[in-house]
Amino acid sequence: MRLAGARLLDDRDYPAVRAALAADPVGSCMVSARVEAAGLDPWRLGGELWAADSRPVRAGRLQGLCFSGPNLIPLRGNAPALRSFADRALRRQRTCSSLVGPAEQVLGLWDELEGEWGPAREVRDDQPLMALDSMPLVAADPLVRPVRPDELERYLPAAVSMFIEEVGVDPRSGDGGASYRARVTELIGAGRAFARFEDGEVVFKAEIGAMSATVGQIQGVWVHPERRGDGLGTAGTAAVVNRLVRGLGRTASLYVNAFNTPALAAYRKIGFKQVGQYATVLF
């Protein structure tokens, strides 16, 4: 029997939500960062948090938890919980650009949604989730530094190239790149975009995307095509890990496609260990 649909969480559920997120700080970093900054109000949160429970949980464990916003992120839940999330998601037109999170929940939820939302542009079903809470095992590149606001125009082409390579679409499509430009500007302003410049050109870049009180998620790692194989990716990522672990007191995390064997090897060389498995469904 299908459930009537997931329940929208509110401030009464905050203690249970925080407990659920704290149980897996690396896996829940993207959602934790939002909740810590905005609470559970959908307008401030930039999306909704859903639970499979029929009533507020004042104590104990949420049976399922899912964030619905720019991405749909199911963090926990068994098959009935995932069905309830699907029921709620299907009440409206799809607006999320991807379905991402722990592989078991993502792939289970996609089974429920595929008939209405499919076909997906791509399903990445094996993405090791990795973490490092100590200093890297390799020397950090001393030339990798935070990008300055006045360097936006030099940084942006590298960010666009990374996005196209990684996601398979141009982030400038639709609105001419205004939204993507604003997001990159925000990361630079927060000191969370890093690069190595040579002759005014970016040869390595990476960003700290989501950042909770305990974890920072590294994203957008990119090396200029003409400099690949020179070790810039390994040393540059180590520099960002340094910033997270020593400078900001966070655990460094990231997730990577299992088929990207060079990146996996580099992250393991730095000292990252796999702590979970993600999956992503791209629309």
Short mmCIF file of C-alpha atoms in Angstrom, two decimals:
data_model
loop_
_atom_site.label_atom_id
_atom_site.label_comp_id
_atom_site.label_asym_id
_atom_site.label_seq_id
_atom_site.Cartn_x
_atom_site.Cartn_y
_atom_site.Cartn_z
CA MET A 1 0.00 0.00 0.00
CA ARG A 2 1.40 3.41 -0.96
CA LEU A 3 1.68 6.02 1.75
CA ALA A 4 -0.26 9.28 1.45
CA GLY A 5 2.96 11.24 1.04
CA ALA A 6 5.77 12.69 3.05
CA ARG A 7 5.23 15.32 5.72
CA LEU A 8 6.71 18.82 5.50
CA LEU A 9 8.93 19.40 8.51
CA ASP A 10 8.73 22.52 10.66
CA ASP A 11 10.45 24.00 13.69
CA ARG A 12 8.88 21.42 16.01
CA ASP A 13 11.01 18.81 14.24
CA TYR A 14 14.29 20.69 14.54
CA PRO A 15 15.83 18.56 17.34
CA ALA A 16 15.09 15.33 15.47
CA VAL A 17 16.44 16.78 12.22
CA ARG A 18 19.65 17.93 13.85
CA ALA A 19 20.11 14.49 15.42
CA ALA A 20 19.58 12.79 12.06
CA LEU A 21 22.08 15.07 10.32
CA ALA A 22 24.66 14.69 13.09
CA ALA A 23 24.49 10.90 12.75
CA ASP A 24 26.18 11.16 9.33
CA PRO A 25 27.96 14.53 9.17
CA VAL A 26 29.86 13.78 5.96
CA GLY A 27 26.94 12.29 4.05
CA SER A 28 24.56 15.04 5.13
CA CYS A 29 26.91 18.03 4.68
CA MET A 30 24.95 19.61 1.82
CA VAL A 31 21.73 19.64 3.85
CA SER A 32 23.35 20.38 7.22
CA ALA A 33 24.94 23.54 5.84
CA ARG A 34 21.52 24.84 4.81
CA VAL A 35 19.75 23.86 8.03
CA GLU A 36 22.45 25.38 10.24
CA ALA A 37 22.20 28.67 8.36
CA ALA A 38 18.46 28.88 7.82
CA GLY A 39 16.56 26.49 10.10
CA LEU A 40 13.60 24.62 8.64
CA ASP A 41 11.54 27.46 7.19
CA PRO A 42 11.25 26.66 3.46
CA TRP A 43 11.65 30.27 2.33
CA ARG A 44 14.93 30.75 4.21
CA LEU A 45 16.07 27.18 3.56
CA GLY A 46 15.67 27.44 -0.19
CA GLY A 47 13.66 24.24 -0.25
CA GLU A 48 11.68 21.84 1.90
CA LEU A 49 12.64 19.09 4.32
CA TRP A 50 10.36 16.06 4.30
CA ALA A 51 9.93 13.16 6.70
CA ALA A 52 8.09 9.90 6.25
CA ASP A 53 6.74 10.09 9.81
CA SER A 54 3.08 11.06 10.07
CA ARG A 55 3.51 13.42 13.01
CA PRO A 56 6.26 15.55 14.59
CA VAL A 57 8.99 13.52 16.28
CA ARG A 58 9.85 15.22 19.54
CA ALA A 59 12.34 12.56 20.53
CA GLY A 60 13.84 9.58 18.81
CA ARG A 61 14.78 8.87 15.23
CA LEU A 62 13.25 10.16 12.03
CA GLN A 63 12.29 7.23 9.83
CA GLY A 64 13.13 9.13 6.67
CA LEU A 65 14.58 12.49 5.68
CA CYS A 66 14.68 14.19 2.28
CA PHE A 67 15.55 17.71 1.10
CA SER A 68 13.68 19.08 -1.90
CA GLY A 69 15.18 22.18 -3.49
CA PRO A 70 17.55 22.85 -6.40
CA ASN A 71 18.52 19.20 -5.90
CA LEU A 72 16.44 16.38 -4.46
CA ILE A 73 18.52 14.81 -1.66
CA PRO A 74 17.13 11.74 0.14
CA LEU A 75 19.35 11.22 3.16
CA ARG A 76 17.69 8.28 4.87
CA GLY A 77 14.65 6.07 4.53
CA ASN A 78 13.52 2.54 3.78
CA ALA A 79 11.38 1.53 0.80
CA PRO A 80 8.05 2.81 2.24
CA ALA A 81 9.72 6.13 3.17
CA LEU A 82 11.11 6.51 -0.35
CA ARG A 83 7.67 5.82 -1.80
CA SER A 84 6.26 8.58 0.37
CA PHE A 85 8.93 10.99 -0.87
CA ALA A 86 8.12 10.04 -4.45
CA ASP A 87 4.41 10.61 -3.84
CA ARG A 88 5.08 14.14 -2.59
CA ALA A 89 7.59 14.92 -5.36
CA LEU A 90 5.14 13.82 -8.05
CA ARG A 91 2.44 16.20 -6.84
CA ARG A 92 4.25 19.03 -8.59
CA GLN A 93 6.29 19.61 -11.72
CA ARG A 94 9.94 18.64 -11.40
CA THR A 95 12.17 21.66 -10.77
CA CYS A 96 15.31 20.01 -9.37
CA SER A 97 18.32 19.59 -11.64
CA SER A 98 19.48 16.34 -10.07
CA LEU A 99 18.76 13.63 -7.54
CA VAL A 100 21.85 13.18 -5.36
CA GLY A 101 22.87 11.65 -2.05
CA PRO A 102 23.48 8.25 -0.46
CA ALA A 103 23.35 5.68 -3.25
CA GLU A 104 20.83 3.33 -1.62
CA GLN A 105 18.30 6.13 -1.11
CA VAL A 106 18.93 7.87 -4.44
CA LEU A 107 18.59 4.73 -6.54
CA GLY A 108 15.58 3.54 -4.55
CA LEU A 109 13.84 6.89 -4.96
CA TRP A 110 14.70 6.96 -8.67
CA ASP A 111 12.99 3.59 -9.08
CA GLU A 112 9.81 5.28 -7.83
CA LEU A 113 10.21 8.44 -9.93
CA GLU A 114 11.61 7.16 -13.21
CA GLY A 115 8.24 6.33 -14.72
CA GLU A 116 7.15 9.98 -14.48
CA TRP A 117 10.46 11.86 -14.53
CA GLY A 118 12.51 9.63 -16.80
CA PRO A 119 14.48 9.12 -18.79
CA ALA A 120 17.40 10.65 -16.94
CA ARG A 121 20.16 12.35 -18.88
CA GLU A 122 22.65 10.24 -16.92
CA VAL A 123 22.67 7.98 -13.85
CA ARG A 124 25.94 7.85 -11.92
CA ASP A 125 25.33 4.97 -9.56
CA ASP A 126 28.80 4.55 -8.02
CA GLN A 127 30.37 7.65 -6.50
CA PRO A 128 32.67 6.97 -3.54
CA LEU A 129 32.12 9.49 -0.75
CA MET A 130 35.50 10.28 0.78
CA ALA A 131 36.71 12.17 3.85
CA LEU A 132 39.94 13.33 5.49
CA ASP A 133 40.08 14.88 8.96
CA SER A 134 43.87 15.28 9.23
CA MET A 135 46.57 17.01 7.25
CA PRO A 136 47.18 15.64 3.73
CA LEU A 137 49.88 13.05 3.12
CA VAL A 138 51.35 15.02 0.20
CA ALA A 139 52.82 18.49 0.01
CA ALA A 140 50.32 21.21 -0.72
CA ASP A 141 50.85 23.53 -3.69
CA PRO A 142 52.01 26.85 -2.17
CA LEU A 143 50.77 28.75 -5.23
CA VAL A 144 47.14 27.71 -4.73
CA ARG A 145 45.32 30.54 -2.94
CA PRO A 146 41.85 32.04 -2.52
CA VAL A 147 40.60 33.81 -5.61
CA ARG A 148 40.16 37.57 -5.21
CA PRO A 149 36.90 39.28 -6.22
CA ASP A 150 38.74 41.26 -8.90
CA GLU A 151 39.82 37.97 -10.50
CA LEU A 152 36.28 36.80 -11.30
CA GLU A 153 36.62 37.31 -15.05
CA ARG A 154 39.83 35.25 -15.18
CA TYR A 155 38.42 32.53 -12.93
CA LEU A 156 35.00 32.16 -14.53
CA PRO A 157 36.12 30.52 -17.83
CA ALA A 158 37.85 27.73 -15.88
CA ALA A 159 34.75 27.26 -13.72
CA VAL A 160 32.56 27.01 -16.83
CA SER A 161 34.93 24.51 -18.45
CA MET A 162 34.90 22.39 -15.30
CA PHE A 163 31.10 22.41 -15.16
CA ILE A 164 30.74 21.37 -18.79
CA GLU A 165 33.25 18.54 -18.36
CA GLU A 166 31.72 17.30 -15.12
CA VAL A 167 28.00 17.80 -15.63
CA GLY A 168 27.76 17.67 -19.40
CA VAL A 169 25.80 20.90 -19.89
CA ASP A 170 26.79 24.55 -20.21
CA PRO A 171 25.85 26.47 -17.03
CA ARG A 172 25.36 29.59 -19.15
CA SER A 173 22.37 28.12 -20.97
CA GLY A 174 18.92 29.29 -20.03
CA ASP A 175 19.70 32.62 -18.36
CA GLY A 176 22.93 33.43 -20.15
CA GLY A 177 24.97 32.31 -17.17
CA ALA A 178 23.64 34.88 -14.69
CA SER A 179 22.79 32.33 -12.01
CA TYR A 180 26.07 30.48 -12.35
CA ARG A 181 28.04 33.71 -12.33
CA ALA A 182 26.24 34.77 -9.15
CA ARG A 183 27.07 31.47 -7.47
CA VAL A 184 30.75 31.70 -8.42
CA THR A 185 30.82 35.32 -7.23
CA GLU A 186 29.34 34.18 -3.90
CA LEU A 187 31.99 31.49 -3.44
CA ILE A 188 34.79 33.93 -4.25
CA GLY A 189 33.38 36.49 -1.84
CA ALA A 190 33.23 33.87 0.91
CA GLY A 191 36.87 32.90 0.34
CA ARG A 192 35.87 29.41 -0.80
CA ALA A 193 37.17 29.44 -4.39
CA PHE A 194 40.83 28.51 -4.87
CA ALA A 195 43.13 28.61 -7.86
CA ARG A 196 46.67 28.56 -9.12
CA PHE A 197 47.28 31.25 -11.73
CA GLU A 198 50.09 31.15 -14.28
CA ASP A 199 50.53 34.15 -16.59
CA GLY A 200 47.09 35.30 -15.57
CA GLU A 201 45.40 32.01 -16.47
CA VAL A 202 43.88 29.44 -14.14
CA VAL A 203 45.74 26.12 -14.32
CA PHE A 204 44.11 24.59 -11.22
CA LYS A 205 40.87 25.36 -9.46
CA ALA A 206 38.66 23.94 -6.73
CA GLU A 207 35.99 25.21 -4.39
CA ILE A 208 34.56 24.49 -0.98
CA GLY A 209 30.88 24.15 -1.82
CA ALA A 210 28.68 23.13 1.09
CA MET A 211 30.22 23.79 4.49
CA SER A 212 28.60 22.77 7.76
CA ALA A 213 29.91 23.35 11.26
CA THR A 214 32.05 20.21 11.03
CA VAL A 215 32.51 19.31 7.33
CA GLY A 216 33.48 21.12 4.14
CA GLN A 217 32.74 19.54 0.78
CA ILE A 218 35.32 20.11 -1.95
CA GLN A 219 33.87 20.48 -5.44
CA GLY A 220 34.81 21.61 -8.92
CA VAL A 221 38.36 20.26 -8.95
CA TRP A 222 39.80 21.06 -12.38
CA VAL A 223 43.20 21.20 -14.06
CA HIS A 224 43.88 22.97 -17.34
CA PRO A 225 43.96 20.33 -20.12
CA GLU A 226 47.51 21.27 -21.10
CA ARG A 227 48.77 20.76 -17.54
CA ARG A 228 47.14 17.44 -16.70
CA GLY A 229 49.52 14.77 -15.54
CA ASP A 230 51.83 17.30 -13.86
CA GLY A 231 50.52 16.66 -10.33
CA LEU A 232 48.72 19.98 -10.07
CA GLY A 233 45.44 18.31 -9.13
CA THR A 234 46.92 16.35 -6.25
CA ALA A 235 48.99 19.21 -4.80
CA GLY A 236 46.22 21.74 -5.40
CA THR A 237 43.55 19.64 -3.71
CA ALA A 238 45.94 19.11 -0.79
CA ALA A 239 46.14 22.90 -0.43
CA VAL A 240 42.34 23.10 -0.16
CA VAL A 241 42.37 20.27 2.40
CA ASN A 242 44.92 22.28 4.40
CA ARG A 243 42.58 25.24 4.39
CA LEU A 244 39.64 23.13 5.57
CA VAL A 245 41.39 21.03 8.21
CA ARG A 246 43.94 23.44 9.64
CA GLY A 247 42.42 26.78 8.75
CA LEU A 248 38.72 26.12 9.28
CA GLY A 249 38.71 23.13 11.64
CA ARG A 250 36.53 21.00 9.37
CA THR A 251 36.72 17.51 7.97
CA ALA A 252 37.40 17.68 4.23
CA SER A 253 35.05 15.63 2.07
CA LEU A 254 34.25 15.04 -1.59
CA TYR A 255 32.60 12.52 -3.85
CA VAL A 256 33.89 11.29 -7.19
CA ASN A 257 32.77 9.01 -9.99
CA ALA A 258 34.20 5.52 -9.54
CA PHE A 259 35.13 5.43 -13.22
CA ASN A 260 37.41 8.45 -12.74
CA THR A 261 40.39 6.33 -11.73
CA PRO A 262 43.02 9.12 -11.97
CA ALA A 263 41.03 11.33 -9.57
CA LEU A 264 40.42 8.44 -7.18
CA ALA A 265 44.12 7.63 -7.13
CA ALA A 266 44.99 11.27 -6.46
CA TYR A 267 42.53 11.58 -3.59
CA ARG A 268 43.75 8.36 -2.00
CA LYS A 269 47.33 9.62 -2.32
CA ILE A 270 46.32 12.75 -0.44
CA GLY A 271 44.90 10.57 2.35
CA PHE A 272 41.16 10.49 1.66
CA LYS A 273 39.33 7.35 2.75
CA GLN A 274 35.97 6.16 1.47
CA VAL A 275 33.26 6.60 4.11
CA GLY A 276 30.16 5.98 2.01
CA GLN A 277 28.73 5.79 -1.47
CA TYR A 278 26.78 8.44 -3.32
CA ALA A 279 24.78 8.32 -6.52
CA THR A 280 23.57 11.08 -8.81
CA VAL A 281 20.73 11.18 -11.33
CA LEU A 282 21.17 14.08 -13.77
CA PHE A 283 18.20 15.61 -15.60
#
